[in-house]
């Protein structure tokens, strides 16, 4: 609350002039300018397993680029522990830093990576280090990757201008006929959304010339088909326009979940006859849905006589603990009808893709 300062006139009745207003120079350390957004790329470190030997990488997938607005704590490294099966697939992936509730795309990236085929390896670890740069000064390939993986928020205008620097098609060149590849003939990569950015010029006639592949995810078939599509496209007539670009992409093929272990002999579901008051509603972890990565989790829990569900715990989950956390939340948010009470209920929850990528209807023990 601002206090009120009363000024008293002297005996002459004259009101003294107000004191001068003093303006202090700005403190450079207290700038009110909006911080420049930073593009964050996540660089994987080496993978070492319990023997101390480094696991050779066959296909290393990076987490998607992110955008940091400069407020709060900067992004920190993400670390994981996991195993590698004889086919080179990472399994039993557990986030160790930051904690498991810090959702992101590093878990799916590791789950879709592949290592050298050989003997199964345990006690493996990897750390993804953040590399930051002002978004308006980032490499165009990194900016394109951010856009092509549908990240949010949108890049600032300055970053888009850098991505399309020198693009003479932006002011108003319109496509008269945009050709596309036959995507059904292009192999999709399990767990990876492939994309290709194609550069080209537009001649005065509207034909495309100097067509070239700029950058992408390394799907050669997609890159070749995309170049052919641009060569067959036509644009409005006008002067020669240089440094134009257009992207094509292929959604990820389904990466099936690792096989779930068979139930022990004589195993029965103690809660099979349980009737739900609020049925479990499965929500596919978004970062895995975007990459078409399937998973499963075994969840144990107790049910009170009045229907409350408690003591929910993850017994096992594959390929990452994110599926276990998602299934645990699903059970915790459910409730049963009045019953005789149950302990050590056990449910296996599957997260499967079907059709064009939509998740199956929610169910448990499926």
Short mmCIF file of C-alpha atoms in Angstrom, two decimals:
data_model
loop_
_atom_site.label_atom_id
_atom_site.label_comp_id
_atom_site.label_asym_id
_atom_site.label_seq_id
_atom_site.Cartn_x
_atom_site.Cartn_y
_atom_site.Cartn_z
CA UNK A 1 0.00 0.00 0.00
CA UNK A 2 1.40 3.35 -0.99
CA UNK A 3 1.37 5.91 1.78
CA UNK A 4 -0.04 9.38 1.20
CA UNK A 5 2.42 12.26 1.76
CA UNK A 6 0.69 15.48 3.03
CA UNK A 7 2.44 18.80 2.37
CA UNK A 8 1.62 21.75 4.73
CA UNK A 9 1.80 25.37 3.48
CA UNK A 10 3.84 27.90 5.42
CA UNK A 11 2.50 30.98 7.12
CA UNK A 12 2.41 32.84 3.83
CA UNK A 13 -0.16 30.38 2.49
CA UNK A 14 2.02 29.49 -0.48
CA UNK A 15 2.19 25.85 -1.45
CA UNK A 16 5.83 24.82 -1.96
CA UNK A 17 6.71 23.34 -5.37
CA UNK A 18 6.75 19.53 -5.61
CA UNK A 19 10.13 17.87 -5.25
CA UNK A 20 11.94 17.00 -8.49
CA UNK A 21 11.29 13.54 -9.95
CA UNK A 22 14.46 11.49 -9.96
CA UNK A 23 14.81 8.77 -12.62
CA UNK A 24 17.47 6.18 -11.97
CA UNK A 25 19.34 4.70 -14.95
CA UNK A 26 18.28 1.15 -15.84
CA UNK A 27 20.08 -1.73 -14.16
CA UNK A 28 21.45 -3.99 -16.93
CA UNK A 29 21.15 -7.00 -14.61
CA UNK A 30 17.39 -6.40 -14.24
CA UNK A 31 16.42 -6.36 -17.91
CA UNK A 32 12.71 -6.71 -18.64
CA UNK A 33 13.27 -7.85 -22.21
CA UNK A 34 11.61 -11.13 -23.18
CA UNK A 35 14.26 -13.87 -23.30
CA UNK A 36 15.04 -15.14 -26.78
CA UNK A 37 13.59 -18.64 -27.33
CA UNK A 38 16.25 -21.34 -27.40
CA UNK A 39 16.12 -24.37 -29.67
CA UNK A 40 17.20 -27.43 -27.68
CA UNK A 41 18.74 -30.43 -29.42
CA UNK A 42 19.31 -33.62 -27.41
CA UNK A 43 22.61 -35.35 -28.11
CA UNK A 44 23.01 -38.98 -27.01
CA UNK A 45 26.14 -40.01 -25.18
CA UNK A 46 27.78 -43.44 -25.39
CA UNK A 47 25.98 -46.53 -24.13
CA UNK A 48 27.88 -48.57 -21.57
CA UNK A 49 26.67 -51.81 -20.02
CA UNK A 50 27.61 -53.72 -16.89
CA UNK A 51 30.90 -54.95 -18.36
CA UNK A 52 31.97 -51.36 -18.95
CA UNK A 53 32.20 -51.95 -22.70
CA UNK A 54 30.52 -49.50 -25.06
CA UNK A 55 27.55 -50.89 -27.01
CA UNK A 56 27.98 -50.14 -30.74
CA UNK A 57 25.06 -48.15 -32.17
CA UNK A 58 23.32 -49.44 -35.30
CA UNK A 59 20.43 -46.92 -35.39
CA UNK A 60 20.56 -44.19 -32.77
CA UNK A 61 17.41 -42.08 -32.50
CA UNK A 62 17.51 -38.63 -30.96
CA UNK A 63 14.72 -37.16 -28.84
CA UNK A 64 12.75 -34.54 -30.73
CA UNK A 65 14.05 -30.99 -30.57
CA UNK A 66 12.30 -28.75 -28.06
CA UNK A 67 11.92 -25.00 -27.53
CA UNK A 68 12.84 -23.32 -24.24
CA UNK A 69 11.42 -19.86 -23.60
CA UNK A 70 14.31 -18.78 -21.37
CA UNK A 71 12.25 -18.69 -18.17
CA UNK A 72 12.77 -20.92 -15.18
CA UNK A 73 15.43 -23.58 -14.98
CA UNK A 74 17.08 -24.54 -18.27
CA UNK A 75 16.64 -28.08 -19.59
CA UNK A 76 18.82 -30.66 -17.86
CA UNK A 77 20.31 -33.92 -19.08
CA UNK A 78 18.05 -36.98 -19.33
CA UNK A 79 19.50 -40.31 -18.18
CA UNK A 80 18.18 -43.85 -18.60
CA UNK A 81 19.04 -47.38 -17.54
CA UNK A 82 18.00 -50.36 -19.65
CA UNK A 83 18.88 -53.78 -21.03
CA UNK A 84 19.63 -54.84 -24.62
CA UNK A 85 18.25 -58.11 -25.97
CA UNK A 86 20.16 -60.38 -28.43
CA UNK A 87 18.54 -58.60 -31.42
CA UNK A 88 19.94 -55.25 -30.25
CA UNK A 89 16.62 -53.89 -28.99
CA UNK A 90 16.54 -51.81 -25.77
CA UNK A 91 14.20 -53.21 -23.10
CA UNK A 92 13.14 -52.44 -19.53
CA UNK A 93 13.94 -48.75 -20.03
CA UNK A 94 13.79 -46.72 -16.83
CA UNK A 95 14.31 -42.97 -16.61
CA UNK A 96 16.74 -42.13 -13.80
CA UNK A 97 17.08 -38.35 -14.25
CA UNK A 98 14.90 -36.30 -14.31
CA UNK A 99 12.31 -38.41 -12.45
CA UNK A 100 9.86 -40.62 -14.29
CA UNK A 101 7.01 -38.09 -14.22
CA UNK A 102 9.00 -35.74 -16.46
CA UNK A 103 7.41 -36.76 -19.76
CA UNK A 104 9.32 -36.23 -22.97
CA UNK A 105 10.40 -37.87 -26.20
CA UNK A 106 13.67 -39.40 -24.98
CA UNK A 107 12.02 -42.65 -23.87
CA UNK A 108 10.46 -43.27 -27.30
CA UNK A 109 13.73 -42.30 -28.99
CA UNK A 110 15.66 -44.89 -26.99
CA UNK A 111 12.95 -47.52 -27.48
CA UNK A 112 13.22 -47.12 -31.28
CA UNK A 113 17.03 -47.21 -31.32
CA UNK A 114 18.98 -50.34 -32.17
CA UNK A 115 22.36 -51.64 -31.07
CA UNK A 116 24.71 -54.32 -32.31
CA UNK A 117 23.28 -57.83 -32.47
CA UNK A 118 24.89 -60.25 -30.04
CA UNK A 119 24.59 -61.54 -26.52
CA UNK A 120 21.99 -59.96 -24.23
CA UNK A 121 23.39 -57.11 -22.13
CA UNK A 122 22.24 -55.83 -18.75
CA UNK A 123 22.94 -52.70 -16.73
CA UNK A 124 23.19 -50.38 -19.73
CA UNK A 125 22.92 -46.61 -19.43
CA UNK A 126 22.75 -43.55 -21.66
CA UNK A 127 22.51 -39.79 -21.10
CA UNK A 128 21.05 -37.24 -23.51
CA UNK A 129 22.68 -33.83 -23.14
CA UNK A 130 20.84 -30.63 -24.14
CA UNK A 131 22.56 -28.32 -26.63
CA UNK A 132 20.92 -24.90 -26.81
CA UNK A 133 21.18 -22.07 -29.30
CA UNK A 134 18.95 -19.05 -30.08
CA UNK A 135 16.15 -20.29 -32.32
CA UNK A 136 16.79 -17.53 -34.85
CA UNK A 137 20.42 -18.68 -35.18
CA UNK A 138 19.90 -22.45 -35.18
CA UNK A 139 20.92 -24.64 -38.11
CA UNK A 140 18.09 -24.94 -40.66
CA UNK A 141 18.14 -28.75 -40.44
CA UNK A 142 17.44 -28.54 -36.69
CA UNK A 143 14.63 -26.04 -37.25
CA UNK A 144 13.15 -28.27 -39.93
CA UNK A 145 13.29 -31.24 -37.59
CA UNK A 146 11.36 -29.27 -34.95
CA UNK A 147 8.64 -28.38 -37.47
CA UNK A 148 8.41 -31.82 -39.10
CA UNK A 149 7.91 -33.61 -35.78
CA UNK A 150 4.92 -31.37 -34.93
CA UNK A 151 6.44 -29.84 -31.81
CA UNK A 152 4.85 -26.99 -29.89
CA UNK A 153 4.92 -24.06 -29.41
CA UNK A 154 5.37 -22.72 -32.92
CA UNK A 155 8.77 -21.40 -33.85
CA UNK A 156 9.10 -17.62 -33.62
CA UNK A 157 8.90 -15.70 -36.89
CA UNK A 158 12.65 -15.03 -36.88
CA UNK A 159 13.33 -18.77 -36.77
CA UNK A 160 10.95 -19.42 -39.68
CA UNK A 161 12.70 -16.66 -41.64
CA UNK A 162 16.03 -18.41 -41.02
CA UNK A 163 14.60 -21.78 -42.05
CA UNK A 164 13.37 -20.28 -45.33
CA UNK A 165 16.23 -17.80 -45.88
CA UNK A 166 16.47 -16.81 -49.53
CA UNK A 167 13.22 -18.61 -50.44
CA UNK A 168 11.88 -16.59 -53.36
CA UNK A 169 8.66 -18.64 -53.51
CA UNK A 170 7.37 -17.35 -50.18
CA UNK A 171 6.02 -13.95 -51.37
CA UNK A 172 3.22 -15.47 -53.48
CA UNK A 173 4.15 -18.35 -55.77
CA UNK A 174 1.17 -20.72 -55.88
CA UNK A 175 1.14 -24.39 -56.88
CA UNK A 176 -1.01 -25.18 -59.90
CA UNK A 177 -0.42 -28.90 -59.45
CA UNK A 178 1.24 -30.40 -56.37
CA UNK A 179 2.42 -33.97 -56.95
CA UNK A 180 2.86 -36.48 -54.13
CA UNK A 181 4.69 -39.78 -53.80
CA UNK A 182 2.79 -43.06 -53.60
CA UNK A 183 3.40 -43.45 -49.89
CA UNK A 184 2.18 -47.06 -49.89
CA UNK A 185 5.26 -47.96 -51.96
CA UNK A 186 7.64 -46.35 -49.47
CA UNK A 187 8.75 -48.51 -46.53
CA UNK A 188 7.90 -46.92 -43.19
CA UNK A 189 10.37 -47.10 -40.32
CA UNK A 190 9.06 -48.69 -37.09
CA UNK A 191 8.85 -46.05 -34.38
CA UNK A 192 10.16 -43.21 -36.57
CA UNK A 193 8.27 -40.50 -38.47
CA UNK A 194 10.39 -40.11 -41.60
CA UNK A 195 10.53 -36.84 -43.52
CA UNK A 196 12.42 -35.27 -46.40
CA UNK A 197 12.84 -31.57 -47.20
CA UNK A 198 13.20 -30.97 -50.95
CA UNK A 199 14.76 -27.83 -52.39
CA UNK A 200 14.03 -26.54 -55.88
CA UNK A 201 13.81 -23.50 -58.15
CA UNK A 202 10.80 -22.46 -60.24
CA UNK A 203 11.42 -21.42 -63.85
CA UNK A 204 9.52 -18.62 -65.56
CA UNK A 205 7.23 -21.25 -67.11
CA UNK A 206 6.27 -22.60 -63.68
CA UNK A 207 8.26 -25.82 -64.10
CA UNK A 208 10.55 -26.95 -61.29
CA UNK A 209 14.32 -27.05 -61.89
CA UNK A 210 17.41 -27.78 -59.83
CA UNK A 211 15.46 -30.20 -57.60
CA UNK A 212 17.58 -31.51 -54.71
CA UNK A 213 17.23 -33.24 -51.36
CA UNK A 214 18.16 -30.81 -48.57
CA UNK A 215 17.87 -32.90 -45.41
CA UNK A 216 15.70 -35.50 -43.70
CA UNK A 217 15.69 -38.63 -41.55
CA UNK A 218 17.63 -40.84 -43.94
CA UNK A 219 14.78 -42.75 -45.61
CA UNK A 220 16.31 -42.97 -49.11
CA UNK A 221 13.12 -44.25 -50.73
CA UNK A 222 11.13 -41.31 -49.35
CA UNK A 223 13.82 -38.82 -50.44
CA UNK A 224 13.89 -40.18 -54.01
CA UNK A 225 10.09 -40.30 -54.33
CA UNK A 226 9.82 -36.78 -52.91
CA UNK A 227 12.28 -35.41 -55.45
CA UNK A 228 10.26 -37.03 -58.26
CA UNK A 229 7.06 -35.51 -56.85
CA UNK A 230 8.58 -32.01 -56.89
CA UNK A 231 9.87 -32.54 -60.43
CA UNK A 232 6.29 -33.29 -61.51
CA UNK A 233 4.76 -30.31 -59.69
CA UNK A 234 3.87 -27.06 -61.47
CA UNK A 235 3.59 -23.48 -60.22
CA UNK A 236 2.35 -20.10 -61.39
CA UNK A 237 4.35 -18.37 -64.11
CA UNK A 238 6.65 -15.51 -63.26
CA UNK A 239 10.33 -14.67 -62.90
CA UNK A 240 12.87 -17.31 -61.93
CA UNK A 241 12.38 -18.11 -58.24
CA UNK A 242 15.20 -19.73 -56.28
CA UNK A 243 15.68 -21.63 -53.03
CA UNK A 244 12.11 -22.86 -52.71
CA UNK A 245 11.40 -25.88 -50.49
CA UNK A 246 8.66 -28.35 -49.67
CA UNK A 247 8.52 -31.23 -47.15
CA UNK A 248 7.10 -34.75 -47.45
CA UNK A 249 6.72 -37.21 -44.62
CA UNK A 250 5.84 -40.83 -43.89
CA UNK A 251 4.27 -41.73 -40.56
CA UNK A 252 5.98 -44.35 -38.45
CA UNK A 253 5.31 -48.04 -38.88
CA UNK A 254 4.13 -49.81 -35.75
CA UNK A 255 6.91 -50.89 -33.41
CA UNK A 256 5.34 -53.87 -31.61
CA UNK A 257 5.74 -54.25 -27.87
CA UNK A 258 8.20 -56.85 -26.63
CA UNK A 259 6.43 -60.16 -25.89
CA UNK A 260 4.80 -60.28 -22.48
CA UNK A 261 5.92 -63.22 -20.35
CA UNK A 262 3.43 -66.09 -19.93
CA UNK A 263 1.49 -66.28 -16.70
CA UNK A 264 2.74 -68.71 -14.08
CA UNK A 265 1.09 -72.16 -14.08
CA UNK A 266 -2.17 -72.07 -12.17
CA UNK A 267 -2.37 -68.26 -12.27
CA UNK A 268 -5.88 -66.84 -11.96
CA UNK A 269 -7.11 -63.27 -11.88
CA UNK A 270 -8.41 -62.78 -8.34
CA UNK A 271 -10.44 -59.78 -9.47
CA UNK A 272 -11.85 -61.12 -12.74
CA UNK A 273 -15.42 -60.93 -11.41
CA UNK A 274 -14.96 -57.38 -10.10
CA UNK A 275 -17.58 -54.93 -11.37
CA UNK A 276 -16.45 -51.36 -11.92
CA UNK A 277 -18.24 -48.27 -10.80
CA UNK A 278 -15.78 -46.07 -12.71
CA UNK A 279 -14.15 -48.28 -15.34
CA UNK A 280 -10.44 -47.92 -16.10
CA UNK A 281 -9.97 -45.55 -19.04
CA UNK A 282 -6.75 -46.25 -20.87
CA UNK A 283 -4.88 -43.27 -22.32
CA UNK A 284 -2.07 -44.09 -24.73
CA UNK A 285 1.12 -42.19 -23.74
CA UNK A 286 1.17 -39.38 -26.28
CA UNK A 287 4.89 -39.45 -27.10
CA UNK A 288 4.63 -43.16 -27.96
CA UNK A 289 1.39 -42.79 -29.88
CA UNK A 290 3.10 -40.20 -32.09
CA UNK A 291 5.79 -42.78 -32.95
CA UNK A 292 3.41 -45.80 -33.12
CA UNK A 293 5.31 -47.58 -30.34
CA UNK A 294 3.34 -50.25 -28.49
CA UNK A 295 3.82 -51.38 -24.90
CA UNK A 296 2.34 -53.20 -21.94
CA UNK A 297 2.41 -53.17 -18.14
CA UNK A 298 1.52 -55.52 -15.28
CA UNK A 299 -0.23 -53.64 -12.46
CA UNK A 300 -1.09 -54.91 -8.96
CA UNK A 301 -3.63 -53.26 -6.64
CA UNK A 302 -6.08 -53.75 -3.79
CA UNK A 303 -9.80 -52.98 -3.67
CA UNK A 304 -11.62 -51.97 -0.46
CA UNK A 305 -15.10 -53.29 0.34
CA UNK A 306 -16.59 -49.88 -0.47
CA UNK A 307 -14.94 -49.89 -3.92
CA UNK A 308 -11.90 -47.66 -3.45
CA UNK A 309 -8.80 -48.80 -5.34
CA UNK A 310 -5.45 -48.44 -3.57
CA UNK A 311 -1.91 -49.75 -3.12
CA UNK A 312 -1.44 -49.57 -6.90
CA UNK A 313 2.03 -50.62 -8.04
CA UNK A 314 3.85 -51.43 -11.26
CA UNK A 315 5.19 -54.98 -11.37
CA UNK A 316 6.83 -54.78 -14.79
CA UNK A 317 6.52 -52.74 -17.99
CA UNK A 318 7.94 -52.86 -21.52
CA UNK A 319 9.59 -51.34 -23.42
CA UNK A 320 9.74 -48.37 -20.99
CA UNK A 321 8.48 -47.47 -17.53
CA UNK A 322 6.30 -44.77 -19.12
CA UNK A 323 3.77 -47.49 -19.97
CA UNK A 324 3.82 -48.64 -16.36
CA UNK A 325 3.18 -45.12 -15.08
CA UNK A 326 0.32 -44.64 -17.57
CA UNK A 327 -1.32 -47.92 -16.53
CA UNK A 328 -0.84 -47.12 -12.83
CA UNK A 329 -2.63 -43.77 -13.24
CA UNK A 330 -5.45 -45.52 -15.10
CA UNK A 331 -6.10 -47.95 -12.23
CA UNK A 332 -5.75 -45.24 -9.56
CA UNK A 333 -8.49 -43.17 -11.21
CA UNK A 334 -10.96 -46.06 -11.30
CA UNK A 335 -13.35 -47.32 -8.62
CA UNK A 336 -15.30 -50.55 -8.12
CA UNK A 337 -18.74 -51.35 -6.83
CA UNK A 338 -19.18 -52.58 -3.27
CA UNK A 339 -17.64 -56.01 -2.85
CA UNK A 340 -16.07 -58.40 -0.34
CA UNK A 341 -12.66 -56.75 -0.72
CA UNK A 342 -9.66 -57.91 -2.74
CA UNK A 343 -5.89 -57.82 -2.30
CA UNK A 344 -3.13 -58.44 -4.81
CA UNK A 345 -5.29 -58.03 -7.87
CA UNK A 346 -3.12 -58.16 -10.99
CA UNK A 347 -3.97 -56.70 -14.38
CA UNK A 348 -2.00 -56.75 -17.62
CA UNK A 349 -2.61 -53.60 -19.68
CA UNK A 350 -1.72 -53.52 -23.37
CA UNK A 351 -1.20 -50.41 -25.48
CA UNK A 352 -1.67 -51.42 -29.10
CA UNK A 353 -2.02 -49.56 -32.39
CA UNK A 354 -4.46 -50.57 -35.07
CA UNK A 355 -5.52 -49.47 -38.53
CA UNK A 356 -4.16 -46.07 -39.52
CA UNK A 357 -2.60 -45.42 -36.15
CA UNK A 358 -5.58 -44.97 -33.84
CA UNK A 359 -5.20 -46.76 -30.51
CA UNK A 360 -7.48 -49.67 -29.66
CA UNK A 361 -10.47 -49.04 -27.38
CA UNK A 362 -9.51 -49.03 -23.73
CA UNK A 363 -9.43 -52.42 -22.05
CA UNK A 364 -7.37 -54.38 -19.59
CA UNK A 365 -6.11 -57.97 -19.65
CA UNK A 366 -6.43 -57.79 -23.45
#
